[in-house]
Amino acid sequence: MNIFRLLGDLSHLAAIIILLLKIWKSRSCAGISGKSQILFAIVFTTRYLDLLSSFISLYNTSMKVIYIGCAYATVYLIYMKFRATYDGNHDSFRVEFLVVPVGGLAVLINHDFSFLEILWTFSIYLESVAILPQLFMISKTGEAETITTHYLFCLGLYRALYLFNWIWRYYFEGFFDMIAIVAGVVQTVLYCDFFYLYVTKGGFTLKCVMASRK
């Protein structure tokens, strides 16, 4: 494992922990898109079905279990435990416009036309756009809490680091996965506007700025 993948995994894990702690400590999921969290839960579920059939390493298995567990814990907190604080009116992105095209693309463009491979490809494509309901929600409300921006920054950083991971693997291992790279580029591009705001605003609460860019 190279340093970029390790840092990417740690950044991804940090994003998940930040979000869970934010919800648990504040006893509120205000400003959090439940739809994005459902999409991420679907991403991890469809990607890590190989947990039932193969073992790569303790690290690999542990991270997969943590991602899946945290994803469903987040969904539970939003839709069950702190449901009264969930802003469903502003979390109005039509996720079927993401899931259906992504599913069709996974069937048409994949490495191998098999059940697990199609699901893996589906998860890669879906992850690249799963954050859109969250970004749409911020754009619609015109604000985001500081802790939410930290979560988004770590999530975007994870994907950017993984792009460097792919570059590293190409030059030093001769490994190249066009599907993962293209999806990663798309996902990173979606975060670019947010990265700019995060840096220029110093990670503080963003109000009206996102709304003004609609």
PDB file of C-alpha atoms in Angstrom:
ATOM      1  CA  MET A   1       0.000   0.000   0.000  1.00  0.00           C
ATOM      2  CA  ASN A   2       1.345   3.435  -0.946  1.00  0.00           C
ATOM      3  CA  ILE A   3       1.175   6.575   1.185  1.00  0.00           C
ATOM      4  CA  PHE A   4      -1.536   8.215  -0.939  1.00  0.00           C
ATOM      5  CA  ARG A   5      -3.946   5.317  -0.482  1.00  0.00           C
ATOM      6  CA  LEU A   6      -3.261   5.182   3.272  1.00  0.00           C
ATOM      7  CA  LEU A   7      -3.815   8.931   3.668  1.00  0.00           C
ATOM      8  CA  GLY A   8      -6.895   8.691   1.470  1.00  0.00           C
ATOM      9  CA  ASP A   9      -8.353   5.936   3.653  1.00  0.00           C
ATOM     10  CA  LEU A  10      -7.592   7.921   6.805  1.00  0.00           C
ATOM     11  CA  SER A  11      -9.187  11.044   5.333  1.00  0.00           C
ATOM     12  CA  HIS A  12     -12.255   9.022   4.355  1.00  0.00           C
ATOM     13  CA  LEU A  13     -12.477   7.547   7.843  1.00  0.00           C
ATOM     14  CA  ALA A  14     -12.028  11.011   9.391  1.00  0.00           C
ATOM     15  CA  ALA A  15     -14.935  12.348   7.312  1.00  0.00           C
ATOM     16  CA  ILE A  16     -17.224   9.565   8.499  1.00  0.00           C
ATOM     17  CA  ILE A  17     -16.223  10.006  12.157  1.00  0.00           C
ATOM     18  CA  ILE A  18     -16.641  13.790  11.954  1.00  0.00           C
ATOM     19  CA  LEU A  19     -20.168  13.366  10.631  1.00  0.00           C
ATOM     20  CA  LEU A  20     -21.152  10.780  13.241  1.00  0.00           C
ATOM     21  CA  LEU A  21     -19.725  12.847  16.092  1.00  0.00           C
ATOM     22  CA  LYS A  22     -21.467  15.965  14.776  1.00  0.00           C
ATOM     23  CA  ILE A  23     -24.841  14.227  14.802  1.00  0.00           C
ATOM     24  CA  TRP A  24     -24.335  12.461  18.130  1.00  0.00           C
ATOM     25  CA  LYS A  25     -22.925  15.423  20.095  1.00  0.00           C
ATOM     26  CA  SER A  26     -25.425  17.960  18.783  1.00  0.00           C
ATOM     27  CA  ARG A  27     -28.278  15.427  18.953  1.00  0.00           C
ATOM     28  CA  SER A  28     -29.276  16.808  15.577  1.00  0.00           C
ATOM     29  CA  CYS A  29     -28.854  15.982  11.896  1.00  0.00           C
ATOM     30  CA  ALA A  30     -29.754  19.482  10.715  1.00  0.00           C
ATOM     31  CA  GLY A  31     -27.927  20.358   7.514  1.00  0.00           C
ATOM     32  CA  ILE A  32     -27.131  16.723   6.716  1.00  0.00           C
ATOM     33  CA  SER A  33     -28.544  15.132   3.578  1.00  0.00           C
ATOM     34  CA  GLY A  34     -30.061  11.805   4.481  1.00  0.00           C
ATOM     35  CA  LYS A  35     -30.300  10.988   0.794  1.00  0.00           C
ATOM     36  CA  SER A  36     -26.534  11.310   0.331  1.00  0.00           C
ATOM     37  CA  GLN A  37     -25.983   9.043   3.329  1.00  0.00           C
ATOM     38  CA  ILE A  38     -28.347   6.412   1.906  1.00  0.00           C
ATOM     39  CA  LEU A  39     -26.438   6.539  -1.376  1.00  0.00           C
ATOM     40  CA  PHE A  40     -23.137   6.042   0.460  1.00  0.00           C
ATOM     41  CA  ALA A  41     -24.644   3.084   2.339  1.00  0.00           C
ATOM     42  CA  ILE A  42     -25.632   1.581  -1.014  1.00  0.00           C
ATOM     43  CA  VAL A  43     -22.128   2.263  -2.344  1.00  0.00           C
ATOM     44  CA  PHE A  44     -20.428   0.378   0.479  1.00  0.00           C
ATOM     45  CA  THR A  45     -22.937  -2.477   0.430  1.00  0.00           C
ATOM     46  CA  THR A  46     -22.603  -3.159  -3.291  1.00  0.00           C
ATOM     47  CA  ARG A  47     -18.824  -2.681  -3.297  1.00  0.00           C
ATOM     48  CA  TYR A  48     -17.945  -4.888  -0.357  1.00  0.00           C
ATOM     49  CA  LEU A  49     -20.036  -7.968  -1.027  1.00  0.00           C
ATOM     50  CA  ASP A  50     -16.704  -9.753  -1.525  1.00  0.00           C
ATOM     51  CA  LEU A  51     -16.411  -9.784   2.275  1.00  0.00           C
ATOM     52  CA  LEU A  52     -18.476 -12.951   2.057  1.00  0.00           C
ATOM     53  CA  SER A  53     -16.201 -14.672  -0.426  1.00  0.00           C
ATOM     54  CA  SER A  54     -12.609 -13.436  -0.153  1.00  0.00           C
ATOM     55  CA  PHE A  55     -10.007 -12.223   2.338  1.00  0.00           C
ATOM     56  CA  ILE A  56      -7.219  -9.850   1.323  1.00  0.00           C
ATOM     57  CA  SER A  57      -5.860  -8.593   4.638  1.00  0.00           C
ATOM     58  CA  LEU A  58      -6.991  -7.707   8.153  1.00  0.00           C
ATOM     59  CA  TYR A  59      -6.663  -4.000   7.308  1.00  0.00           C
ATOM     60  CA  ASN A  60      -8.765  -4.372   4.163  1.00  0.00           C
ATOM     61  CA  THR A  61     -11.500  -6.341   5.907  1.00  0.00           C
ATOM     62  CA  SER A  62     -11.549  -4.028   8.934  1.00  0.00           C
ATOM     63  CA  MET A  63     -11.926  -0.889   6.829  1.00  0.00           C
ATOM     64  CA  LYS A  64     -14.733  -2.423   4.792  1.00  0.00           C
ATOM     65  CA  VAL A  65     -16.647  -3.439   7.931  1.00  0.00           C
ATOM     66  CA  ILE A  66     -16.118   0.006   9.467  1.00  0.00           C
ATOM     67  CA  TYR A  67     -17.339   1.804   6.335  1.00  0.00           C
ATOM     68  CA  ILE A  68     -20.476  -0.325   6.088  1.00  0.00           C
ATOM     69  CA  GLY A  69     -21.229  -0.131   9.797  1.00  0.00           C
ATOM     70  CA  CYS A  70     -20.728   3.631  10.003  1.00  0.00           C
ATOM     71  CA  ALA A  71     -22.801   4.232   6.873  1.00  0.00           C
ATOM     72  CA  TYR A  72     -25.815   2.415   8.274  1.00  0.00           C
ATOM     73  CA  ALA A  73     -25.295   3.953  11.710  1.00  0.00           C
ATOM     74  CA  THR A  74     -25.465   7.397  10.109  1.00  0.00           C
ATOM     75  CA  VAL A  75     -28.654   6.511   8.227  1.00  0.00           C
ATOM     76  CA  TYR A  76     -30.161   5.183  11.466  1.00  0.00           C
ATOM     77  CA  LEU A  77     -29.342   8.384  13.352  1.00  0.00           C
ATOM     78  CA  ILE A  78     -30.837  10.557  10.622  1.00  0.00           C
ATOM     79  CA  TYR A  79     -34.028   8.634   9.905  1.00  0.00           C
ATOM     80  CA  MET A  80     -34.715   7.029  13.280  1.00  0.00           C
ATOM     81  CA  LYS A  81     -33.069   8.406  16.426  1.00  0.00           C
ATOM     82  CA  PHE A  82     -32.926  12.097  15.462  1.00  0.00           C
ATOM     83  CA  ARG A  83     -35.604  12.053  12.817  1.00  0.00           C
ATOM     84  CA  ALA A  84     -37.318  15.139  14.275  1.00  0.00           C
ATOM     85  CA  THR A  85     -34.266  17.258  13.417  1.00  0.00           C
ATOM     86  CA  TYR A  86     -33.977  16.043   9.823  1.00  0.00           C
ATOM     87  CA  ASP A  87     -34.773  18.730   7.248  1.00  0.00           C
ATOM     88  CA  GLY A  88     -36.528  16.663   4.608  1.00  0.00           C
ATOM     89  CA  ASN A  89     -38.006  19.723   2.903  1.00  0.00           C
ATOM     90  CA  HIS A  90     -34.583  20.948   1.809  1.00  0.00           C
ATOM     91  CA  ASP A  91     -33.204  17.466   1.151  1.00  0.00           C
ATOM     92  CA  SER A  92     -35.199  17.262  -2.054  1.00  0.00           C
ATOM     93  CA  PHE A  93     -32.714  16.063  -4.666  1.00  0.00           C
ATOM     94  CA  ARG A  94     -34.251  13.389  -6.939  1.00  0.00           C
ATOM     95  CA  VAL A  95     -31.844  10.508  -6.312  1.00  0.00           C
ATOM     96  CA  GLU A  96     -33.528   8.327  -8.927  1.00  0.00           C
ATOM     97  CA  PHE A  97     -31.929  10.617 -11.498  1.00  0.00           C
ATOM     98  CA  LEU A  98     -28.582   9.333 -10.197  1.00  0.00           C
ATOM     99  CA  VAL A  99     -29.288   5.683  -9.372  1.00  0.00           C
ATOM    100  CA  VAL A 100     -31.057   4.708 -12.600  1.00  0.00           C
ATOM    101  CA  PRO A 101     -28.504   6.148 -15.078  1.00  0.00           C
ATOM    102  CA  VAL A 102     -25.609   4.870 -12.954  1.00  0.00           C
ATOM    103  CA  GLY A 103     -27.151   1.391 -12.879  1.00  0.00           C
ATOM    104  CA  GLY A 104     -27.560   1.383 -16.635  1.00  0.00           C
ATOM    105  CA  LEU A 105     -23.991   2.607 -17.150  1.00  0.00           C
ATOM    106  CA  ALA A 106     -22.645  -0.121 -14.862  1.00  0.00           C
ATOM    107  CA  VAL A 107     -24.371  -2.770 -16.975  1.00  0.00           C
ATOM    108  CA  LEU A 108     -23.050  -1.292 -20.214  1.00  0.00           C
ATOM    109  CA  ILE A 109     -19.487  -0.376 -19.174  1.00  0.00           C
ATOM    110  CA  ASN A 110     -17.662  -2.721 -16.805  1.00  0.00           C
ATOM    111  CA  HIS A 111     -14.560  -4.895 -16.651  1.00  0.00           C
ATOM    112  CA  ASP A 112     -16.439  -8.181 -16.621  1.00  0.00           C
ATOM    113  CA  PHE A 113     -20.112  -8.943 -17.167  1.00  0.00           C
ATOM    114  CA  SER A 114     -20.687 -10.764 -13.903  1.00  0.00           C
ATOM    115  CA  PHE A 115     -22.979 -10.012 -10.970  1.00  0.00           C
ATOM    116  CA  LEU A 116     -20.316  -8.952  -8.458  1.00  0.00           C
ATOM    117  CA  GLU A 117     -18.341  -6.990 -11.041  1.00  0.00           C
ATOM    118  CA  ILE A 118     -21.400  -5.060 -12.181  1.00  0.00           C
ATOM    119  CA  LEU A 119     -22.251  -4.234  -8.565  1.00  0.00           C
ATOM    120  CA  TRP A 120     -18.663  -3.128  -7.936  1.00  0.00           C
ATOM    121  CA  THR A 121     -18.777  -0.905 -11.035  1.00  0.00           C
ATOM    122  CA  PHE A 122     -22.158   0.447  -9.963  1.00  0.00           C
ATOM    123  CA  SER A 123     -20.673   1.404  -6.581  1.00  0.00           C
ATOM    124  CA  ILE A 124     -17.777   3.232  -8.235  1.00  0.00           C
ATOM    125  CA  TYR A 125     -20.072   5.228 -10.500  1.00  0.00           C
ATOM    126  CA  LEU A 126     -22.575   5.946  -7.719  1.00  0.00           C
ATOM    127  CA  GLU A 127     -19.902   7.134  -5.271  1.00  0.00           C
ATOM    128  CA  SER A 128     -18.768   9.744  -7.790  1.00  0.00           C
ATOM    129  CA  VAL A 129     -22.167  11.486  -7.602  1.00  0.00           C
ATOM    130  CA  ALA A 130     -23.461  10.440  -4.152  1.00  0.00           C
ATOM    131  CA  ILE A 131     -22.492  13.777  -2.608  1.00  0.00           C
ATOM    132  CA  LEU A 132     -24.740  15.744  -4.985  1.00  0.00           C
ATOM    133  CA  PRO A 133     -27.814  15.688  -2.685  1.00  0.00           C
ATOM    134  CA  GLN A 134     -25.650  17.147   0.108  1.00  0.00           C
ATOM    135  CA  LEU A 135     -24.212  19.879  -2.111  1.00  0.00           C
ATOM    136  CA  PHE A 136     -27.681  20.581  -3.486  1.00  0.00           C
ATOM    137  CA  MET A 137     -29.022  20.911   0.058  1.00  0.00           C
ATOM    138  CA  ILE A 138     -26.292  23.400   1.002  1.00  0.00           C
ATOM    139  CA  SER A 139     -26.954  25.360  -2.173  1.00  0.00           C
ATOM    140  CA  LYS A 140     -30.681  25.399  -1.439  1.00  0.00           C
ATOM    141  CA  THR A 141     -30.404  26.516   2.197  1.00  0.00           C
ATOM    142  CA  GLY A 142     -27.497  28.876   1.562  1.00  0.00           C
ATOM    143  CA  GLU A 143     -25.508  27.736   4.583  1.00  0.00           C
ATOM    144  CA  ALA A 144     -23.531  24.905   6.143  1.00  0.00           C
ATOM    145  CA  GLU A 145     -22.287  24.428   9.680  1.00  0.00           C
ATOM    146  CA  THR A 146     -18.532  24.484  10.204  1.00  0.00           C
ATOM    147  CA  ILE A 147     -18.463  20.809  11.144  1.00  0.00           C
ATOM    148  CA  THR A 148     -20.353  19.911   7.958  1.00  0.00           C
ATOM    149  CA  THR A 149     -17.799  21.743   5.833  1.00  0.00           C
ATOM    150  CA  HIS A 150     -14.993  19.833   7.598  1.00  0.00           C
ATOM    151  CA  TYR A 151     -16.787  16.594   6.736  1.00  0.00           C
ATOM    152  CA  LEU A 152     -17.091  17.569   3.080  1.00  0.00           C
ATOM    153  CA  PHE A 153     -13.472  18.717   2.928  1.00  0.00           C
ATOM    154  CA  CYS A 154     -12.175  15.396   4.301  1.00  0.00           C
ATOM    155  CA  LEU A 155     -14.425  13.503   1.909  1.00  0.00           C
ATOM    156  CA  GLY A 156     -13.159  15.488  -1.073  1.00  0.00           C
ATOM    157  CA  LEU A 157      -9.566  15.155   0.112  1.00  0.00           C
ATOM    158  CA  TYR A 158      -9.976  11.384   0.275  1.00  0.00           C
ATOM    159  CA  ARG A 159     -10.969  11.257  -3.377  1.00  0.00           C
ATOM    160  CA  ALA A 160      -8.203  13.630  -4.468  1.00  0.00           C
ATOM    161  CA  LEU A 161      -5.612  11.493  -2.638  1.00  0.00           C
ATOM    162  CA  TYR A 162      -6.961   8.409  -4.356  1.00  0.00           C
ATOM    163  CA  LEU A 163      -6.283  10.035  -7.719  1.00  0.00           C
ATOM    164  CA  PHE A 164      -2.628  10.320  -6.684  1.00  0.00           C
ATOM    165  CA  ASN A 165      -2.858   6.696  -5.583  1.00  0.00           C
ATOM    166  CA  TRP A 166      -3.886   5.687  -9.107  1.00  0.00           C
ATOM    167  CA  ILE A 167      -1.008   7.687 -10.585  1.00  0.00           C
ATOM    168  CA  TRP A 168       1.422   6.010  -8.167  1.00  0.00           C
ATOM    169  CA  ARG A 169       0.115   2.548  -9.015  1.00  0.00           C
ATOM    170  CA  TYR A 170       0.381   3.216 -12.741  1.00  0.00           C
ATOM    171  CA  TYR A 171       4.027   4.307 -12.570  1.00  0.00           C
ATOM    172  CA  PHE A 172       5.278   1.899  -9.921  1.00  0.00           C
ATOM    173  CA  GLU A 173       2.990  -1.133 -10.298  1.00  0.00           C
ATOM    174  CA  GLY A 174       1.849  -0.886 -13.898  1.00  0.00           C
ATOM    175  CA  PHE A 175      -1.775  -1.006 -12.701  1.00  0.00           C
ATOM    176  CA  PHE A 176      -4.401   1.104 -14.471  1.00  0.00           C
ATOM    177  CA  ASP A 177      -8.170   1.117 -13.877  1.00  0.00           C
ATOM    178  CA  MET A 178      -9.897   3.529 -16.240  1.00  0.00           C
ATOM    179  CA  ILE A 179     -13.331   3.145 -14.620  1.00  0.00           C
ATOM    180  CA  ALA A 180     -12.075   4.044 -11.136  1.00  0.00           C
ATOM    181  CA  ILE A 181      -9.925   6.903 -12.446  1.00  0.00           C
ATOM    182  CA  VAL A 182     -12.665   8.551 -14.528  1.00  0.00           C
ATOM    183  CA  ALA A 183     -15.179   8.218 -11.694  1.00  0.00           C
ATOM    184  CA  GLY A 184     -12.616   9.654  -9.278  1.00  0.00           C
ATOM    185  CA  VAL A 185     -11.978  12.640 -11.529  1.00  0.00           C
ATOM    186  CA  VAL A 186     -15.715  13.321 -11.820  1.00  0.00           C
ATOM    187  CA  GLN A 187     -16.105  13.157  -8.049  1.00  0.00           C
ATOM    188  CA  THR A 188     -13.140  15.449  -7.423  1.00  0.00           C
ATOM    189  CA  VAL A 189     -14.458  18.000  -9.929  1.00  0.00           C
ATOM    190  CA  LEU A 190     -17.764  18.112  -8.050  1.00  0.00           C
ATOM    191  CA  TYR A 191     -15.866  19.159  -4.935  1.00  0.00           C
ATOM    192  CA  CYS A 192     -13.774  21.865  -6.608  1.00  0.00           C
ATOM    193  CA  ASP A 193     -16.201  24.715  -5.977  1.00  0.00           C
ATOM    194  CA  PHE A 194     -16.581  23.645  -2.354  1.00  0.00           C
ATOM    195  CA  PHE A 195     -12.782  23.375  -1.910  1.00  0.00           C
ATOM    196  CA  TYR A 196     -12.430  26.955  -3.094  1.00  0.00           C
ATOM    197  CA  LEU A 197     -15.033  28.189  -0.629  1.00  0.00           C
ATOM    198  CA  TYR A 198     -13.549  26.111   2.191  1.00  0.00           C
ATOM    199  CA  VAL A 199     -10.077  27.552   1.696  1.00  0.00           C
ATOM    200  CA  THR A 200     -11.163  31.165   1.171  1.00  0.00           C
ATOM    201  CA  LYS A 201     -13.595  31.041   4.108  1.00  0.00           C
ATOM    202  CA  GLY A 202     -11.170  29.197   6.365  1.00  0.00           C
ATOM    203  CA  GLY A 203     -13.627  26.374   6.990  1.00  0.00           C
ATOM    204  CA  PHE A 204     -16.105  28.645   8.775  1.00  0.00           C
ATOM    205  CA  THR A 205     -19.857  28.638   8.271  1.00  0.00           C
ATOM    206  CA  LEU A 206     -20.787  29.326   4.670  1.00  0.00           C
ATOM    207  CA  LYS A 207     -23.880  31.494   4.412  1.00  0.00           C
ATOM    208  CA  CYS A 208     -25.471  32.732   1.228  1.00  0.00           C
ATOM    209  CA  VAL A 209     -22.259  32.061  -0.717  1.00  0.00           C
ATOM    210  CA  MET A 210     -23.399  28.676  -1.994  1.00  0.00           C
ATOM    211  CA  ALA A 211     -26.876  30.027  -2.620  1.00  0.00           C
ATOM    212  CA  SER A 212     -25.494  32.874  -4.690  1.00  0.00           C
ATOM    213  CA  ARG A 213     -23.825  30.337  -6.971  1.00  0.00           C
ATOM    214  CA  LYS A 214     -27.023  28.505  -7.846  1.00  0.00           C
TER     215      LYS A 214
END
